[in-house]
Coordinates of C-alpha atoms in Angstrom, one line a residue:
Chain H
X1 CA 89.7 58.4 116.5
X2 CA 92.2 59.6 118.8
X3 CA 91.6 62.4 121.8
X4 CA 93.9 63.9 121.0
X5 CA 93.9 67.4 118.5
X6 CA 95.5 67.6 114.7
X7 CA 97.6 70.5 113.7
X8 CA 99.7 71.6 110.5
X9 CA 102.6 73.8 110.9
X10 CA 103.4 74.1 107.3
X11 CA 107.2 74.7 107.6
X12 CA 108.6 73.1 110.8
X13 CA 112.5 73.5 109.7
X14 CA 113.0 77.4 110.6
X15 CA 112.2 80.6 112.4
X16 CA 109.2 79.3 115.0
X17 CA 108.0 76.6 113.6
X18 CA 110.4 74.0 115.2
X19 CA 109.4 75.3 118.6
X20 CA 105.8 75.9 117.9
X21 CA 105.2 72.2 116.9
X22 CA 107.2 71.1 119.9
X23 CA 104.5 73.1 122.3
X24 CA 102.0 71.4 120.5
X25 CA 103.4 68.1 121.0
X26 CA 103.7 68.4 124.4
X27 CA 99.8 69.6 124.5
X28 CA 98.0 66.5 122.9
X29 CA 98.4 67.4 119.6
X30 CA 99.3 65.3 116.7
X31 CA 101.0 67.1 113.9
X32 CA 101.5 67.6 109.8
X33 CA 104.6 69.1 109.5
X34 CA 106.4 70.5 106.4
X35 CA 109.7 69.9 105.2
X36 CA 111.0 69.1 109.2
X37 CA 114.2 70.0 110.9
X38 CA 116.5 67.2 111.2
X39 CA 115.7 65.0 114.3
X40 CA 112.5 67.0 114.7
X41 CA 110.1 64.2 114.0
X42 CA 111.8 62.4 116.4
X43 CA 111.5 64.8 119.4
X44 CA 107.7 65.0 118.6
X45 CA 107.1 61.9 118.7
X46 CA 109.2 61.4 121.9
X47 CA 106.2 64.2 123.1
X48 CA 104.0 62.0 122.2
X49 CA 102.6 62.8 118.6
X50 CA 102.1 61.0 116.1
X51 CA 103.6 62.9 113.1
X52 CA 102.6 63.1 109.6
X53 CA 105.6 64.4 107.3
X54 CA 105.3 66.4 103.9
X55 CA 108.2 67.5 102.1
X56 CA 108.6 70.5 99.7
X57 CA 105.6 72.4 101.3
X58 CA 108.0 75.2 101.8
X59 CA 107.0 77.5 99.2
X60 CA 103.1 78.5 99.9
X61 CA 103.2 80.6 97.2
X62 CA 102.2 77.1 95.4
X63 CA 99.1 76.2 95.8
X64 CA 99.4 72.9 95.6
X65 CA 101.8 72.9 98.8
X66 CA 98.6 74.1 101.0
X67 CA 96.5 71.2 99.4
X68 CA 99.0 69.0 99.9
X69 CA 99.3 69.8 103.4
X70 CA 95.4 69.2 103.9
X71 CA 95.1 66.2 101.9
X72 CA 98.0 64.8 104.4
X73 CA 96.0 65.9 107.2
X74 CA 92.6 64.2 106.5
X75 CA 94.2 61.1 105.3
X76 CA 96.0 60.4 108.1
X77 CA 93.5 62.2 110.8
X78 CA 90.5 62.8 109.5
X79 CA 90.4 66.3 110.4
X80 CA 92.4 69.6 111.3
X81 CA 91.8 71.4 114.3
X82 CA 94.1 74.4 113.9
X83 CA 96.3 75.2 110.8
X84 CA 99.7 77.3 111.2
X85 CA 101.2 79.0 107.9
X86 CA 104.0 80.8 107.5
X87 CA 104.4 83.3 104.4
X88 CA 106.5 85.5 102.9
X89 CA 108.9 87.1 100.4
X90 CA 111.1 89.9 101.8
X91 CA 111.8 92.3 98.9
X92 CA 113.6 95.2 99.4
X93 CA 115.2 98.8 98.4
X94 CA 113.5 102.4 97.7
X95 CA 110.4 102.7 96.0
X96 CA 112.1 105.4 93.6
X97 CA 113.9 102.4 92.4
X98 CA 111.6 99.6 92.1
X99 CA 109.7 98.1 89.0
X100 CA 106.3 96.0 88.5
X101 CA 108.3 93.4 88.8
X102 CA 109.5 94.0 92.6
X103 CA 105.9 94.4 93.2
X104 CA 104.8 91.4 91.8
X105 CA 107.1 89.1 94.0
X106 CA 106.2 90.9 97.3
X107 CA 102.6 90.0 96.4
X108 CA 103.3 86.3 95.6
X109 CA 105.1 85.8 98.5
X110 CA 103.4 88.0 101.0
X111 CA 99.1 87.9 99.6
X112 CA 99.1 84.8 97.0
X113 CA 101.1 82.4 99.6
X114 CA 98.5 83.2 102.6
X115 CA 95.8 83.6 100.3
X116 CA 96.5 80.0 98.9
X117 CA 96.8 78.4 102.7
X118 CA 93.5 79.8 103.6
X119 CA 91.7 78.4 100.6
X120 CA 93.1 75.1 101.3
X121 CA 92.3 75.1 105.1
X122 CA 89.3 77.3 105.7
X123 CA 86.5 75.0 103.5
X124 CA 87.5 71.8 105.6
X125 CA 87.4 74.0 108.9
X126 CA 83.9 74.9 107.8
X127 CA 82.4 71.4 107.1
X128 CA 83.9 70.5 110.4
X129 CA 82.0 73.4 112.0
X130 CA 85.4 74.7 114.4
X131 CA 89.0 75.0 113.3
X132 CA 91.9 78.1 114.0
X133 CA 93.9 79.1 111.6
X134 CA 97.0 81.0 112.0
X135 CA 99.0 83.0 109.2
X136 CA 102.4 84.3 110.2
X137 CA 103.2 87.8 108.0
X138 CA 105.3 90.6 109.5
X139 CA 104.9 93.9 111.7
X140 CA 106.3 95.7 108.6
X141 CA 102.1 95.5 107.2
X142 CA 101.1 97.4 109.7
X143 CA 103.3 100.8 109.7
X144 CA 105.4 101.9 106.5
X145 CA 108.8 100.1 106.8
X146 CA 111.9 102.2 105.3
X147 CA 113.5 100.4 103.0
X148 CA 111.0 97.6 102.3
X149 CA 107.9 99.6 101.1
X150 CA 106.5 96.9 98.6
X151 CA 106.8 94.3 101.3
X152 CA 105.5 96.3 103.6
X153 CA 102.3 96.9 101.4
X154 CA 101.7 93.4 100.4
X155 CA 101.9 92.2 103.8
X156 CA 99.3 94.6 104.7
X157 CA 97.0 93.4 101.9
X158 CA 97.6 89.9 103.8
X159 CA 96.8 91.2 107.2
X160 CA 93.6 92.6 105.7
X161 CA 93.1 89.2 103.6
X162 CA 92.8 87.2 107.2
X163 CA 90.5 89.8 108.4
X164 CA 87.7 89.3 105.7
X165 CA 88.4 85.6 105.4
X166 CA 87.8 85.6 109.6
X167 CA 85.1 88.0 108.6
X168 CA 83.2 85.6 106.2
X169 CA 83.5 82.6 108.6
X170 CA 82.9 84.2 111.9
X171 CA 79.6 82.2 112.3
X172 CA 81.1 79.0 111.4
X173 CA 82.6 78.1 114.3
X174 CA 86.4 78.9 112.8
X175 CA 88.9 81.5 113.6
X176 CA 91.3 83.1 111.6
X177 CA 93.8 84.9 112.6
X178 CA 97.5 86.8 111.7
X179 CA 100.6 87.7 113.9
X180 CA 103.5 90.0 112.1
X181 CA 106.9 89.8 113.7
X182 CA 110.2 91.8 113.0
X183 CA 113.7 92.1 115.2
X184 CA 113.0 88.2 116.0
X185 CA 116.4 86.5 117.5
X186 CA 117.0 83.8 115.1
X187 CA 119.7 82.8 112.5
X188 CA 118.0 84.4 109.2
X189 CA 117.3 87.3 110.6
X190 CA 120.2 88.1 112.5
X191 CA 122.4 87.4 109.0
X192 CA 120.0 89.5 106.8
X193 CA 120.8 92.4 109.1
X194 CA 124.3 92.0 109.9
X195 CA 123.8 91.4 113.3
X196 CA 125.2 88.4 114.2
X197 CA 128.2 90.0 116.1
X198 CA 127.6 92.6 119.1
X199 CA 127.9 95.8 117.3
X200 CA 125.4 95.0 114.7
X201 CA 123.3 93.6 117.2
X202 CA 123.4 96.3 119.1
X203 CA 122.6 98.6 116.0
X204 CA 119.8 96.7 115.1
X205 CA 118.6 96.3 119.2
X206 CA 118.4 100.0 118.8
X207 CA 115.6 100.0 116.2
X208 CA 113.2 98.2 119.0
X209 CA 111.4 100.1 121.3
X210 CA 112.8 97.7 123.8
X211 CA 116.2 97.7 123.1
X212 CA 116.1 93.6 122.3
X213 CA 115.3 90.8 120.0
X214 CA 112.2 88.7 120.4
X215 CA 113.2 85.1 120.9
X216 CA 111.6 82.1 119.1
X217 CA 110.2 80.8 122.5
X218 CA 108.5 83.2 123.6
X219 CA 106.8 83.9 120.2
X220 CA 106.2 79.7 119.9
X221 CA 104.1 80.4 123.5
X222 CA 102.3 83.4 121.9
X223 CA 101.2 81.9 119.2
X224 CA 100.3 78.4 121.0
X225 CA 97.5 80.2 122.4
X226 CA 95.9 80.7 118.9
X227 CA 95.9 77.2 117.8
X228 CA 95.6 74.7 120.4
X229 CA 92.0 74.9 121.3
X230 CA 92.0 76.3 125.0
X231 CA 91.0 79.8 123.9
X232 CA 88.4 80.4 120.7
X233 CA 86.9 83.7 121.0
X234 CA 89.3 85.7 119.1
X235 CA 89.1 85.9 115.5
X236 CA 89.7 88.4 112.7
X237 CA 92.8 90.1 114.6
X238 CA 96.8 91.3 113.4
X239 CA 98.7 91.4 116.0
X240 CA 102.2 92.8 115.9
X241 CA 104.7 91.0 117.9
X242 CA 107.7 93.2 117.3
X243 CA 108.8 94.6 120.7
X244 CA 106.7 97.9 120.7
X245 CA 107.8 98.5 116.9
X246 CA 104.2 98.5 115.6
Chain D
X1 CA 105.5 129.9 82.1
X2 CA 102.5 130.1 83.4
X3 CA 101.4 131.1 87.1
X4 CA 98.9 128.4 87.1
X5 CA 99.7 125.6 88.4
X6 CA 99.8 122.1 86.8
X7 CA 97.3 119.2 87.9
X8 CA 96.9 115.8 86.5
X9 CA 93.6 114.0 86.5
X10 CA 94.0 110.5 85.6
X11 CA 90.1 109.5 84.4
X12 CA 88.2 112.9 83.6
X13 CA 84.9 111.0 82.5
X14 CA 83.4 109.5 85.6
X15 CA 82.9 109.2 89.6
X16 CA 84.7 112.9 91.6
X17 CA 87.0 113.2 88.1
X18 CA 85.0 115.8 85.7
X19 CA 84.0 117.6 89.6
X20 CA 87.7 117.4 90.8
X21 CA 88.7 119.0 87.0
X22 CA 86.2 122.0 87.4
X23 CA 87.5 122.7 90.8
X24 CA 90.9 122.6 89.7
X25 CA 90.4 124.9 86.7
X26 CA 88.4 127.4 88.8
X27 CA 91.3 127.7 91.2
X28 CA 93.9 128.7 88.8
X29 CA 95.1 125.1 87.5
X30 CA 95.9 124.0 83.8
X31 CA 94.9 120.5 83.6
X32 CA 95.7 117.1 81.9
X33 CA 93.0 114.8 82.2
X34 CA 92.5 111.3 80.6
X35 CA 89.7 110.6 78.7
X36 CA 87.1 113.5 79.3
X37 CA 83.7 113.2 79.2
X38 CA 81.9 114.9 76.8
X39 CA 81.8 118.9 76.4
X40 CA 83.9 119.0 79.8
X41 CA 87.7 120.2 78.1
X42 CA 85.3 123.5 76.9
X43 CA 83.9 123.7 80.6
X44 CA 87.3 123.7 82.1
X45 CA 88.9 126.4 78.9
X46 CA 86.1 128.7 79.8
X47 CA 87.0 128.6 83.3
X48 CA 90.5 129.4 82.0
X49 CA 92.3 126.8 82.2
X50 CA 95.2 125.2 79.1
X51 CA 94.1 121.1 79.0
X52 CA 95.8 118.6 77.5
X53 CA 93.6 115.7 76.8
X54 CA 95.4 111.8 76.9
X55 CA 92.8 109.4 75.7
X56 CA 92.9 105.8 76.8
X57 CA 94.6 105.7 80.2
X58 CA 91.4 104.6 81.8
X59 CA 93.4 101.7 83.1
X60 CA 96.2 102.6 85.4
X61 CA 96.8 98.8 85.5
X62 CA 98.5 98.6 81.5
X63 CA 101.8 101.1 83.0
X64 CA 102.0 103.1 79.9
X65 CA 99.1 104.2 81.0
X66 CA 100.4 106.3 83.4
X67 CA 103.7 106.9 81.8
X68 CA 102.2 109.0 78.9
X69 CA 100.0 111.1 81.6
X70 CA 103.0 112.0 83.1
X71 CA 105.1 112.9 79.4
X72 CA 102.0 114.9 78.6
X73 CA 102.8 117.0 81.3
X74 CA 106.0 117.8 81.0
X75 CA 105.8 118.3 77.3
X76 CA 103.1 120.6 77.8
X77 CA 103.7 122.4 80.8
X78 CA 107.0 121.2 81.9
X79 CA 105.8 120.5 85.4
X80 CA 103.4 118.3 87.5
X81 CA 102.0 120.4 90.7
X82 CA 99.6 117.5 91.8
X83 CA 98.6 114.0 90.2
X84 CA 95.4 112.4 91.3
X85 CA 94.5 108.7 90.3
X86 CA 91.2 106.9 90.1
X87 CA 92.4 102.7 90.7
X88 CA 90.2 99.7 91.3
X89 CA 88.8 97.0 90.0
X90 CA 86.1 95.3 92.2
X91 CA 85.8 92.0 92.8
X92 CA 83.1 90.2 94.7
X93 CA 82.1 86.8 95.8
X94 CA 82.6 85.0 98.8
X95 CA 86.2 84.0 99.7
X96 CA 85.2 80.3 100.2
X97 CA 83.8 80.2 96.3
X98 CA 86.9 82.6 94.8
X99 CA 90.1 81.2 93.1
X100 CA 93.5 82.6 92.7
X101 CA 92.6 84.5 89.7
X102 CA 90.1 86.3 91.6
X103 CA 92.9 87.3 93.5
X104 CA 95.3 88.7 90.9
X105 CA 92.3 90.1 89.3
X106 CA 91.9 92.2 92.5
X107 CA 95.8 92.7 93.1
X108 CA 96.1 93.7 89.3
X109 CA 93.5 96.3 89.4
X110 CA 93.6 97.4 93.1
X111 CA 97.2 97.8 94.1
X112 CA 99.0 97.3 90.4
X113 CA 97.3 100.2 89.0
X114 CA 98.2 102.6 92.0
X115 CA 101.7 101.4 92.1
X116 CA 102.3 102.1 88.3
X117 CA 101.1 105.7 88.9
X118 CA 103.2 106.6 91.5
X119 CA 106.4 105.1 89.9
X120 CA 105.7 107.6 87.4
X121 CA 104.8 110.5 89.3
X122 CA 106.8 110.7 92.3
X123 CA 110.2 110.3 90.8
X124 CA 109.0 113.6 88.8
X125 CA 107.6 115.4 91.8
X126 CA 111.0 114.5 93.5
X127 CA 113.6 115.9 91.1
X128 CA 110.9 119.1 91.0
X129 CA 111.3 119.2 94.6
X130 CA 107.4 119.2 95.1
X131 CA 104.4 117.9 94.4
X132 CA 100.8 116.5 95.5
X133 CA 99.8 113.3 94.7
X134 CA 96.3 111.5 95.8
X135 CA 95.2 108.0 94.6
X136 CA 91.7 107.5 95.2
X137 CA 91.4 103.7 96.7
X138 CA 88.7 102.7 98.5
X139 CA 87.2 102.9 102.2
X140 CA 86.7 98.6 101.7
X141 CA 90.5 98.6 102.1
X142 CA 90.4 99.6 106.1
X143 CA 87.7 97.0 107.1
X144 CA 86.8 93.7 106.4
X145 CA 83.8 94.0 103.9
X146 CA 81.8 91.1 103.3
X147 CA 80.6 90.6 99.9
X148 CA 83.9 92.0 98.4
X149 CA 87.1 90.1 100.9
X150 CA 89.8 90.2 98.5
X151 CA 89.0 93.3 96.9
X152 CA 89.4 95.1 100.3
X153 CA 92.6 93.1 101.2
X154 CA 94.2 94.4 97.5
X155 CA 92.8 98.0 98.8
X156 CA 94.3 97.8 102.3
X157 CA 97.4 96.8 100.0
X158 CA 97.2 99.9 98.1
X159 CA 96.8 102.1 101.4
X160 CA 99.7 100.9 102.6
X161 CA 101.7 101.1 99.6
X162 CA 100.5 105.0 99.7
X163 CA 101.8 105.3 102.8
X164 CA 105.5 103.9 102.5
X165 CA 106.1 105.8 99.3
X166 CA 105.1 109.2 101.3
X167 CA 107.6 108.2 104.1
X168 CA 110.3 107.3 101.3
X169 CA 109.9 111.2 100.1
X170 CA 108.8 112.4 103.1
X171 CA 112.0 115.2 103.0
X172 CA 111.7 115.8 99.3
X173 CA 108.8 118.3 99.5
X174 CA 106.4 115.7 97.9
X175 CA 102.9 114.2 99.8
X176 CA 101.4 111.5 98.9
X177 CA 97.7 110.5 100.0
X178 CA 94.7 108.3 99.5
X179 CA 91.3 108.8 99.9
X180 CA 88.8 105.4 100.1
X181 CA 85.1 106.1 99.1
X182 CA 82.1 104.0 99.9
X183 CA 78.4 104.5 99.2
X184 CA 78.8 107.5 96.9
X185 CA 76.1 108.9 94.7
X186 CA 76.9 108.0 91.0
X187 CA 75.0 106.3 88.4
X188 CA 77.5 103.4 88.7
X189 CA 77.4 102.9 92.2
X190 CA 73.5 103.5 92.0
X191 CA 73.2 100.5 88.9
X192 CA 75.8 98.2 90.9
X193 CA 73.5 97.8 94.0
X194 CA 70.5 98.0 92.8
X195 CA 70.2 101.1 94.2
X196 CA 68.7 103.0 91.3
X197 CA 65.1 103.4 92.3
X198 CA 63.8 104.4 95.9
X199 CA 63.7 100.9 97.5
X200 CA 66.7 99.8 96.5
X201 CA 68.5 103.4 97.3
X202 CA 66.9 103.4 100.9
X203 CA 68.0 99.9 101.3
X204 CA 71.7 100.9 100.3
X205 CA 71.2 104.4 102.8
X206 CA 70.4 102.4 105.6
X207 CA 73.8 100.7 105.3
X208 CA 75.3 104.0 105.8
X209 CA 75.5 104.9 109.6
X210 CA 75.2 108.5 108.3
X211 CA 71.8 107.2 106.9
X212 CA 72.7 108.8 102.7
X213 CA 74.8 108.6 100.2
X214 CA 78.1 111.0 99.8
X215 CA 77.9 113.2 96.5
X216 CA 80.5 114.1 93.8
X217 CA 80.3 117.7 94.9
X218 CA 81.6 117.1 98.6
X219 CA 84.2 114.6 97.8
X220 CA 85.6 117.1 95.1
X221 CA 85.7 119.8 97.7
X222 CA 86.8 117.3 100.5
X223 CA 90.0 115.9 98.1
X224 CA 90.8 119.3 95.8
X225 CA 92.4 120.1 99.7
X226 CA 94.8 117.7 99.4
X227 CA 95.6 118.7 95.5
X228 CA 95.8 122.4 95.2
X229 CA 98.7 123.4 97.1
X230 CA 96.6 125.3 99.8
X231 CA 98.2 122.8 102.2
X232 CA 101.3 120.8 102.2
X233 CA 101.4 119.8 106.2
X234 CA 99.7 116.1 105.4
X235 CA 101.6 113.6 104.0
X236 CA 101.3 109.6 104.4
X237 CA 97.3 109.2 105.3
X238 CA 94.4 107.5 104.0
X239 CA 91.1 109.0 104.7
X240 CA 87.8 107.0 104.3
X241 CA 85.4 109.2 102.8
X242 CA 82.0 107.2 104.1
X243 CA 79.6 108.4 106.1
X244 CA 81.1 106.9 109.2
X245 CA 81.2 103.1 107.5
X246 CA 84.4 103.1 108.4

């Protein structure tokens, strides 16, 4: 068995994933990834992982995506020692003009996707006896979000999931925890919001208590700090990364 | 038309609903009220108030549910003062034994149900220009709660979903709230934990930090506030109504 620690990162192609599994890397860890970017693998590697790939993981919201992830992990490792998901399914407009329907797919994407991952991942973290699990949601299920209530609401019923699942297993040597973002500075977010030239930047910069975008970096070192192993006596928490939004 | 004003009361045959009813008529409401227990529509006329009785809306969950509460009101009175809601559907088990259906069950019952009686109240209580609305959720959706995970993460859903559609009509004269019970005295709480005879009832009290159960009298007294038009200032909350469990 190798030293060094195993970690998913279920979608290692956009948003923080990229640079989360690049930290990792570079801190004795060996990695499943999901659906990579291009030349990703490579640069891991290069870090010194060894690198297990799954492709078409994307999509949480199917459960078999979680189990595959996990069934890559223990064939090739043998174990996981921290687990990274990332969930979601923005849906937005007024309330006064939404159906069942609107509600439905914010609750796949935002409660059944992280609700799926945890299933998946929390029973092999148990029989281990230590694990971390990380779910990423959004800042928006923590305060009411103008604009995207039904997201909003779903993702809280996520935050709350992570809480009782960290609840359940809080003797078991496994931690389980959530971290919402909003105004982060990459490419899909900057385009849903027209901001990707300076005025709507700057309209959109306006919105954040601290006047600026969060960048993938500094979230990827955030979150680092859940999963690699150096720190284990936090479990149970949301915690909004969202420049003072939250 | 009438002076009195106009209440809905989605299930008038169990828990705060046949309580909430009499406190309603008494303080000059006319009433529609979903399936009324017995002898309680001549209670609520001899306190003087008109009721309109829909039978089989128990289940806010099926959306016509809701929909013909709503019709009933106008067709009878023309106008909705306040709408209150009684939504849930427990689930318990551990997370690590549940399955996705467990889930939806939850989602269906706990945040489904709620969302199917707004849409159809709000809009309403919008074009009127006022109006009170108060779902009653559950004090499990603002804490972890072992036993019951994914029930309280479809309840915290529910809360929040409360809470964005009050900010959506925050300007339109309409409040929306939610009120979360725990460990109230009722023969269904009583028969679900065991809590029937003396032993099991002081084993239930001493979950309580308040060291008893809550009765139907105060929470109809504690939630007619936030239905009778006395007060309009509070908009967008979720109370737990709990003896301090939460």
């Amino acid at each position: 068995m190798s030293s060094r620690r195993v970690a998913i990162v279920s979608d290692a192609a956009a948003y923080v994933g990229p640079n989360l599994a690049r930290l990792l890397a570079a801190r004795d860890h060996d990695l499943v990834v999901g659906d990579p970017a291009d030349g990703l693998v490579d640069e891991l590697t290069g870090l010194g992982a060894t690198v297990e790939v799954v492709e078409k993981v994307r999509n949480l919201a199917v459960p078999e995506a979680s189990e595959r992830l996990v069934q890559a992990a223990r064939d090739r490792f043998g174990r996981i020692d921290s687990a990274t998901a990332f969930t979601g399914q923005i849906v937005v407009g007024r309330f006064l003009r939404s159906s069942i329907d609107d509600m439905r797919k914010a609750i796949v994407g935002c409660m059944e996707a992280p609700y799926n991952f945890l299933r998946a991942v929390v029973p092999v973290m148990v029989e281990q006896g230590d694990g971390q699990v990380l779910v990423f949601t959004s800042a928006a299920g923590a305060r009411p979000t103008p604009g995207a209530p039904l997201y909003s609401s779903a993702r809280a019923g996520a935050n709350m999931l992570v809480r009782n699942v960290a609840d359940e297993v809080v003797g078991k040597g496994v931690q389980v925890n959530a971290i919402g973002t909003n105004f982060m500075d990459f490419p899909e977010f900057l385009k849903a919001n027209r901001a990707e030239e300076p005025e709507g930047r700057a309209r959109v910069e306006a919105m954040v208590p601290m006047g600026r975008l969060g960048t993938l970096d500094e979230l990827a070192h955030f979150s680092t700090a859940f999963v690699d192993g150096t720190s284990t006596f936090v479990t149970g928490q949301f915690i909004p990364f969202a420049g003072g939004w939250v």
